[in-house]
Amino acid sequence: MSKDLYTVFGGTGFLGQRIAGHLLENGHRVRVVARRPERGGDLLQHARAEAVSADILRPESLSAALQGAAGAINAVSLYRETRDLTFERVHCEAASQLAAAAMRSGVGRFIQISGIGADPRAADDYIRARGRGESVVRDAFPSAVIVRPSVMFGEGDAFLTAIAQTIRRLPIYPLFGQGLTRLQPVYVDDVAMACAKLLAAAHAERLYEFGGPRVLTYRQLVGEVAQAQGRTVHMVPVPFAVWRAIAAAADILPAAPITRSQIALIEEDNVASRTVPGLSALGIDARDIVAVAARLGGQR
Ligand SMILES: NC(=O)c1ccc[n+]([C@@H]2O[C@H](COP(=O)([O-])OP(=O)(O)OC[C@H]3O[C@@H](n4cnc5c(N)ncnc54)[C@H](OP(=O)(O)O)[C@@H]3O)[C@@H](O)[C@H]2O)c1
């Protein structure tokens, strides 16, 4: 095993690319793994970065990606199901196989990215698969570290960009219900920095929940983003039943703008537990969504 080599599955993604970047900044070597790793862009120009093509749904492709690594992290996502690609396959079966392959390869630390609210008993397929995924990963790799971020924002995100664009483009802002769901948006770079630290740390807890510095209702958040953009916003409550109907109708589209699972997620508060270690336990000062929104304003 090479003490300074780390494998990032999903290393070309929104979070994974930043985890790889922080590992490189910290002086480590990084294997950037994805089905199309060439999408890692500038990251792959780094002398200590290596691109490896692997599909976590194909267990035979995993050992080359894990060979000799001191640690590995699963930052692979699936937000929309297709006929073959289900939440269960990616977030449970493949995650379990990946954790088992990491165990066999003698990887010292394995991190599974999950999400706040993951619940094996949830009615929603996505939330349930995330919850079940945590426990099957633990079965395969007992010392695995589970990281649950709240909704993440940052350059190239889906969340804050959608809010900013809706404020800019629509005369009214349709809220999810009354807009009272409490969220704790977290800066993707803070989560990535934390994951890079955890991969190389001598000691890690088994579960972390990462949230930003403030808990805001969705309504407050929209108001603050509008203010940061220097715009007025007219918010209109839209019942969750209407959103569920829209998401069900959108399901038949190849690139659904909103999914049933996204509605299920936004119906529940998404706030880090006070009893689970978070970013501050790793010495990270979480950055605020509105401050970052103002800084990134020109790009949205
Ligand atoms: N974004 C958020 O706000 C948020 C909040 C909480 C938790 N999370 C969790 O954070 C993790 C990362 O999310 P993200 O938003 O960064 O995802 P993302 O931008 O969609 O990136 C996904 C990455 O996974 C790779 N990938 C997908 N399927 C794969 C497969 N079968 N085998 C190998 N690689 C595969 C993709 O590359 P290829 O397509 O080339 O394979 C890409 O590198 C996910 O577990 C997500 O649920 C995200």
Coordinates of C-alpha atoms and ligand atoms in Angstrom, one line a residue:
M1 CA 0.0 0.0 0.0
S2 CA 1.3 3.5 -0.8
K3 CA 0.8 5.8 2.2
D4 CA 0.1 8.8 0.0
L5 CA -2.2 7.4 -2.7
Y6 CA -6.0 7.9 -2.5
T7 CA -8.7 6.8 -4.9
V8 CA -11.7 9.1 -5.5
F9 CA -14.7 7.2 -7.1
G10 CA -16.8 9.9 -8.8
G11 CA -13.6 12.0 -8.9
T12 CA -14.9 14.0 -11.9
G13 CA -18.1 15.1 -10.1
F14 CA -19.2 18.2 -8.4
L15 CA -17.9 17.0 -5.0
G16 CA -15.4 14.4 -6.1
Q17 CA -13.4 16.8 -8.3
R18 CA -12.9 19.1 -5.3
I19 CA -12.0 16.2 -3.0
A20 CA -9.3 15.2 -5.5
G21 CA -8.1 18.8 -5.7
H22 CA -7.7 19.1 -1.9
L23 CA -5.8 15.8 -1.7
L24 CA -3.4 17.1 -4.4
E25 CA -3.0 20.4 -2.5
N26 CA -2.2 18.4 0.6
G27 CA 0.6 16.7 -1.3
H28 CA -1.0 13.3 -1.9
R29 CA -1.3 11.3 -5.1
V30 CA -4.8 10.8 -6.4
R31 CA -6.5 8.3 -8.6
V32 CA -9.5 10.0 -10.3
V33 CA -12.0 7.3 -11.1
A34 CA -15.2 7.6 -13.2
R35 CA -16.7 5.9 -16.2
R36 CA -15.3 8.8 -18.3
P37 CA -12.4 10.0 -16.2
E38 CA -11.2 12.3 -19.0
R39 CA -13.9 14.7 -17.8
G40 CA -11.7 15.5 -14.9
G41 CA -10.3 18.4 -16.9
D42 CA -7.5 20.5 -15.4
L43 CA -7.2 18.2 -12.4
L44 CA -5.7 15.5 -14.6
Q45 CA -2.9 17.9 -15.7
H46 CA -1.4 17.6 -12.2
A47 CA 1.7 15.4 -12.1
R48 CA 0.3 13.5 -9.0
A49 CA -3.1 12.8 -10.5
E50 CA -3.9 9.7 -12.5
A51 CA -7.2 8.9 -14.4
V52 CA -8.7 5.5 -14.2
S53 CA -11.8 4.3 -15.9
A54 CA -14.0 2.1 -13.8
D55 CA -17.7 1.5 -13.3
I56 CA -18.8 0.7 -9.8
L57 CA -21.6 -1.4 -11.3
R58 CA -18.8 -3.7 -12.7
P59 CA -17.0 -5.2 -9.8
E60 CA -14.3 -6.6 -12.0
S61 CA -13.2 -3.0 -12.9
L62 CA -12.6 -2.0 -9.2
S63 CA -9.4 -3.8 -8.1
A64 CA -7.2 -1.9 -10.5
A65 CA -8.6 1.4 -9.2
L66 CA -8.0 0.4 -5.6
Q67 CA -4.7 -1.3 -5.9
G68 CA -2.1 0.1 -3.5
A69 CA -4.4 2.9 -2.3
A70 CA -4.2 4.0 1.4
G71 CA -7.8 5.2 1.3
A72 CA -10.8 5.4 -1.0
I73 CA -14.0 7.4 -1.1
N74 CA -17.3 6.8 -2.9
A75 CA -18.6 10.1 -4.3
V76 CA -20.6 8.5 -7.1
S77 CA -24.1 9.8 -7.6
L78 CA -27.4 8.8 -9.2
Y79 CA -30.2 11.4 -9.0
R80 CA -32.5 10.0 -11.6
E81 CA -33.4 6.4 -12.2
T82 CA -33.6 4.8 -15.6
R83 CA -34.8 1.3 -16.5
D84 CA -31.4 -0.2 -15.7
L85 CA -29.9 2.2 -13.3
T86 CA -31.8 2.2 -10.0
F87 CA -31.1 3.9 -6.7
E88 CA -30.9 0.4 -5.2
R89 CA -28.3 -0.8 -7.7
V90 CA -26.0 2.3 -7.4
H91 CA -26.4 3.3 -3.8
C92 CA -26.7 -0.2 -2.2
E93 CA -25.5 -3.0 -4.4
A94 CA -22.6 -1.2 -6.1
A95 CA -21.6 0.7 -2.9
S96 CA -21.5 -2.6 -1.0
Q97 CA -19.4 -4.2 -3.7
L98 CA -17.1 -1.3 -3.8
A99 CA -16.6 -1.4 0.0
A100 CA -16.0 -5.1 -0.2
A101 CA -13.4 -4.6 -3.0
A102 CA -11.7 -1.9 -0.9
M103 CA -11.5 -4.3 2.1
R104 CA -10.0 -7.0 -0.1
S105 CA -7.5 -4.5 -1.5
G106 CA -6.3 -3.7 2.0
V107 CA -7.4 0.0 1.8
G108 CA -6.9 1.6 5.3
R109 CA -9.9 4.0 5.1
F110 CA -13.1 3.9 3.2
I111 CA -15.5 6.8 3.1
Q112 CA -19.1 6.6 1.8
I113 CA -20.8 9.8 0.8
S114 CA -24.4 9.7 1.8
G115 CA -26.7 12.5 2.7
I116 CA -28.5 14.0 5.7
G117 CA -31.9 12.3 6.0
A118 CA -30.8 9.0 4.7
D119 CA -33.2 6.5 6.1
P120 CA -33.5 2.7 5.4
R121 CA -37.2 2.9 6.4
A122 CA -38.2 5.8 4.2
A123 CA -41.0 5.5 1.7
D124 CA -39.1 7.3 -1.0
D125 CA -36.8 5.0 -3.1
Y126 CA -33.8 7.4 -3.1
I127 CA -33.9 8.2 0.6
R128 CA -34.3 4.6 1.5
A129 CA -31.5 3.4 -0.8
R130 CA -29.2 6.0 0.8
G131 CA -30.0 4.7 4.2
R132 CA -29.6 1.0 3.2
G133 CA -26.4 1.9 1.4
E134 CA -24.9 3.1 4.7
S135 CA -25.6 -0.1 6.4
V136 CA -24.4 -2.5 3.6
V137 CA -21.2 -0.5 3.3
R138 CA -20.7 -0.9 7.0
D139 CA -21.3 -4.7 6.7
A140 CA -18.6 -4.9 4.0
F141 CA -16.1 -2.5 5.6
P142 CA -16.9 -2.3 9.3
S143 CA -14.7 0.8 10.0
A144 CA -16.1 2.7 7.0
V145 CA -16.7 6.4 7.6
I146 CA -20.1 7.7 6.6
V147 CA -20.3 11.3 5.6
R148 CA -23.7 12.9 5.3
P149 CA -23.7 16.4 3.8
S150 CA -26.7 18.7 3.7
V151 CA -27.5 20.2 0.3
M152 CA -24.3 21.5 -1.2
F153 CA -23.7 24.8 -3.1
G154 CA -20.8 26.1 -5.0
E155 CA -19.7 27.0 -8.5
G156 CA -21.5 24.7 -11.0
D157 CA -24.1 23.6 -8.5
A158 CA -27.7 22.7 -9.2
F159 CA -29.2 24.1 -6.0
L160 CA -28.2 27.7 -5.6
T161 CA -28.0 28.2 -9.4
A162 CA -31.7 27.1 -9.7
I163 CA -32.7 29.5 -7.0
A164 CA -30.8 32.5 -8.5
Q165 CA -32.1 31.8 -12.0
T166 CA -35.7 31.4 -10.9
I167 CA -35.4 34.8 -9.1
R168 CA -34.0 36.4 -12.2
R169 CA -36.2 34.8 -14.8
L170 CA -39.7 34.4 -13.3
P171 CA -42.1 37.1 -12.1
I172 CA -43.1 35.0 -9.1
Y173 CA -41.1 32.5 -7.1
P174 CA -43.0 29.2 -6.5
L175 CA -42.2 27.9 -3.0
F176 CA -42.1 24.3 -1.9
G177 CA -45.2 24.3 0.3
Q178 CA -45.0 27.4 2.5
G179 CA -41.2 27.4 2.2
L180 CA -40.8 26.5 5.8
T181 CA -38.5 23.5 5.4
R182 CA -35.3 24.1 7.3
L183 CA -32.1 23.7 5.4
Q184 CA -28.4 24.0 6.3
P185 CA -26.7 24.5 2.9
V186 CA -23.0 23.7 3.0
Y187 CA -20.3 24.9 0.7
V188 CA -19.0 22.1 -1.5
D189 CA -15.4 23.1 -0.9
D190 CA -15.8 22.8 2.8
V191 CA -17.2 19.3 2.5
A192 CA -14.4 18.4 0.0
M193 CA -11.7 19.7 2.4
A194 CA -13.2 17.7 5.2
C195 CA -13.3 14.5 3.2
A196 CA -9.7 15.0 2.1
K197 CA -8.7 15.5 5.8
L198 CA -10.7 12.4 6.8
L199 CA -9.1 10.2 4.2
A200 CA -5.6 10.9 5.5
A201 CA -6.3 11.4 9.2
A202 CA -4.9 8.9 11.7
H203 CA -8.3 8.8 13.5
A204 CA -11.8 9.3 12.2
E205 CA -15.3 8.9 13.7
R206 CA -17.7 6.6 12.0
L207 CA -20.3 9.2 11.1
Y208 CA -20.2 12.9 10.2
E209 CA -23.0 15.3 9.2
F210 CA -21.8 18.4 7.4
G211 CA -24.0 21.5 7.4
G212 CA -23.3 25.2 6.8
P213 CA -23.0 27.9 9.5
R214 CA -26.7 28.8 9.5
V215 CA -30.1 27.0 9.4
L216 CA -32.5 28.8 7.1
T217 CA -36.0 28.1 6.0
Y218 CA -36.3 27.8 2.2
R219 CA -38.3 31.0 2.2
Q220 CA -35.6 32.9 4.1
L221 CA -32.9 31.5 1.8
V222 CA -34.8 32.7 -1.3
G223 CA -35.2 36.1 0.3
E224 CA -31.5 36.4 1.2
V225 CA -30.3 35.3 -2.3
A226 CA -32.7 37.8 -3.9
Q227 CA -31.3 40.5 -1.6
A228 CA -27.8 39.6 -2.5
Q229 CA -28.7 39.9 -6.2
G230 CA -30.3 43.3 -5.5
R231 CA -33.7 42.0 -6.7
T232 CA -37.2 41.9 -5.2
V233 CA -38.9 38.5 -5.2
H234 CA -42.6 37.6 -5.0
M235 CA -42.9 34.3 -3.3
V236 CA -46.0 32.2 -3.8
P237 CA -46.7 29.0 -1.7
V238 CA -47.4 25.9 -3.8
P239 CA -48.7 22.9 -2.0
F240 CA -46.5 19.8 -1.9
A241 CA -49.3 17.8 -3.5
V242 CA -49.0 20.0 -6.6
W243 CA -45.2 19.5 -6.7
R244 CA -45.6 15.7 -6.4
A245 CA -48.0 15.8 -9.3
I246 CA -45.6 17.9 -11.4
A247 CA -42.7 15.5 -10.5
A248 CA -44.8 12.5 -11.4
A249 CA -45.7 14.0 -14.7
A250 CA -42.0 15.0 -15.4
D251 CA -40.9 11.4 -14.7
I252 CA -41.7 10.4 -18.3
L253 CA -39.3 13.1 -19.7
P254 CA -35.7 11.9 -20.5
A255 CA -34.3 14.8 -18.4
A256 CA -36.9 15.5 -15.8
P257 CA -36.4 19.0 -14.3
I258 CA -37.6 17.8 -10.9
T259 CA -37.9 14.3 -9.4
R260 CA -40.2 12.8 -6.8
S261 CA -37.2 12.1 -4.6
Q262 CA -36.2 15.8 -4.7
I263 CA -39.7 16.7 -3.5
A264 CA -39.5 14.1 -0.8
L265 CA -36.2 15.5 0.3
I266 CA -37.4 19.1 0.4
E267 CA -40.5 18.1 2.4
E268 CA -38.3 17.2 5.4
D269 CA -35.9 19.5 7.4
N270 CA -32.3 18.9 6.2
V271 CA -30.3 19.9 9.2
A272 CA -27.1 18.4 10.8
S273 CA -27.6 16.6 14.1
R274 CA -26.0 18.4 17.1
T275 CA -24.9 15.0 18.5
V276 CA -23.0 13.9 15.4
P277 CA -19.5 15.5 14.6
G278 CA -19.5 18.1 11.8
L279 CA -17.1 20.4 10.0
S280 CA -16.0 22.2 13.2
A281 CA -14.8 18.9 14.7
L282 CA -12.3 18.9 11.8
G283 CA -11.3 22.5 12.4
I284 CA -13.2 23.8 9.3
D285 CA -15.0 27.1 9.5
A286 CA -18.0 26.6 7.3
R287 CA -18.7 29.3 4.8
D288 CA -22.1 31.0 4.4
I289 CA -24.3 30.5 1.4
V290 CA -25.2 34.1 1.0
A291 CA -21.6 35.3 1.2
V292 CA -20.6 32.8 -1.4
A293 CA -23.7 33.6 -3.6
A294 CA -22.7 37.3 -3.6
R295 CA -19.1 36.3 -4.6
L296 CA -20.3 33.9 -7.4
G297 CA -23.1 36.3 -8.4
G298 CA -21.7 37.2 -11.7
Q299 CA -21.5 33.5 -12.8
R300 CA -25.1 32.6 -12.1
Ligands
LIG1 N1 -24.9 17.7 -4.7 C1 -25.5 17.8 -3.5 O1 -26.1 18.8 -3.1 C2 -25.4 16.6 -2.5 C3 -25.9 16.7 -1.2 C4 -25.8 15.7 -0.3 C5 -25.2 14.5 -0.8 N2 -24.7 14.4 -2.1 C6 -24.0 13.2 -2.4 O2 -22.6 13.5 -2.8 C7 -22.2 12.5 -3.7 C8 -21.5 13.2 -4.9 O3 -22.6 14.0 -5.6 P1 -22.2 15.0 -6.8 O4 -23.4 16.0 -6.8 O5 -20.8 15.5 -6.7 O6 -22.4 14.0 -8.0 P2 -22.1 14.3 -9.6 O7 -21.6 15.7 -9.8 O8 -23.3 13.9 -10.3 O9 -20.8 13.4 -9.9 C9 -21.0 12.0 -9.9 C10 -19.7 11.3 -10.2 O10 -19.8 9.9 -10.2 C11 -19.4 9.3 -11.4 N3 -20.2 8.1 -11.7 C12 -21.5 8.0 -11.9 N4 -21.9 6.8 -12.0 C13 -20.7 6.0 -11.9 C14 -20.5 4.6 -12.0 N5 -21.4 3.7 -12.2 N6 -19.2 4.2 -11.8 C15 -18.2 5.1 -11.6 N7 -18.4 6.4 -11.5 C16 -19.6 6.9 -11.7 C17 -19.5 10.4 -12.5 O11 -18.7 10.3 -13.6 P3 -19.1 9.4 -14.9 O12 -20.5 9.8 -15.2 O13 -18.1 9.7 -15.9 O14 -19.0 8.0 -14.4 C18 -19.1 11.6 -11.6 O15 -17.7 11.6 -11.5 C19 -23.4 11.6 -4.1 O16 -23.4 10.5 -3.2 C20 -24.5 12.5 -3.7 O17 -25.7 11.8 -3.4 C21 -24.8 15.4 -2.9

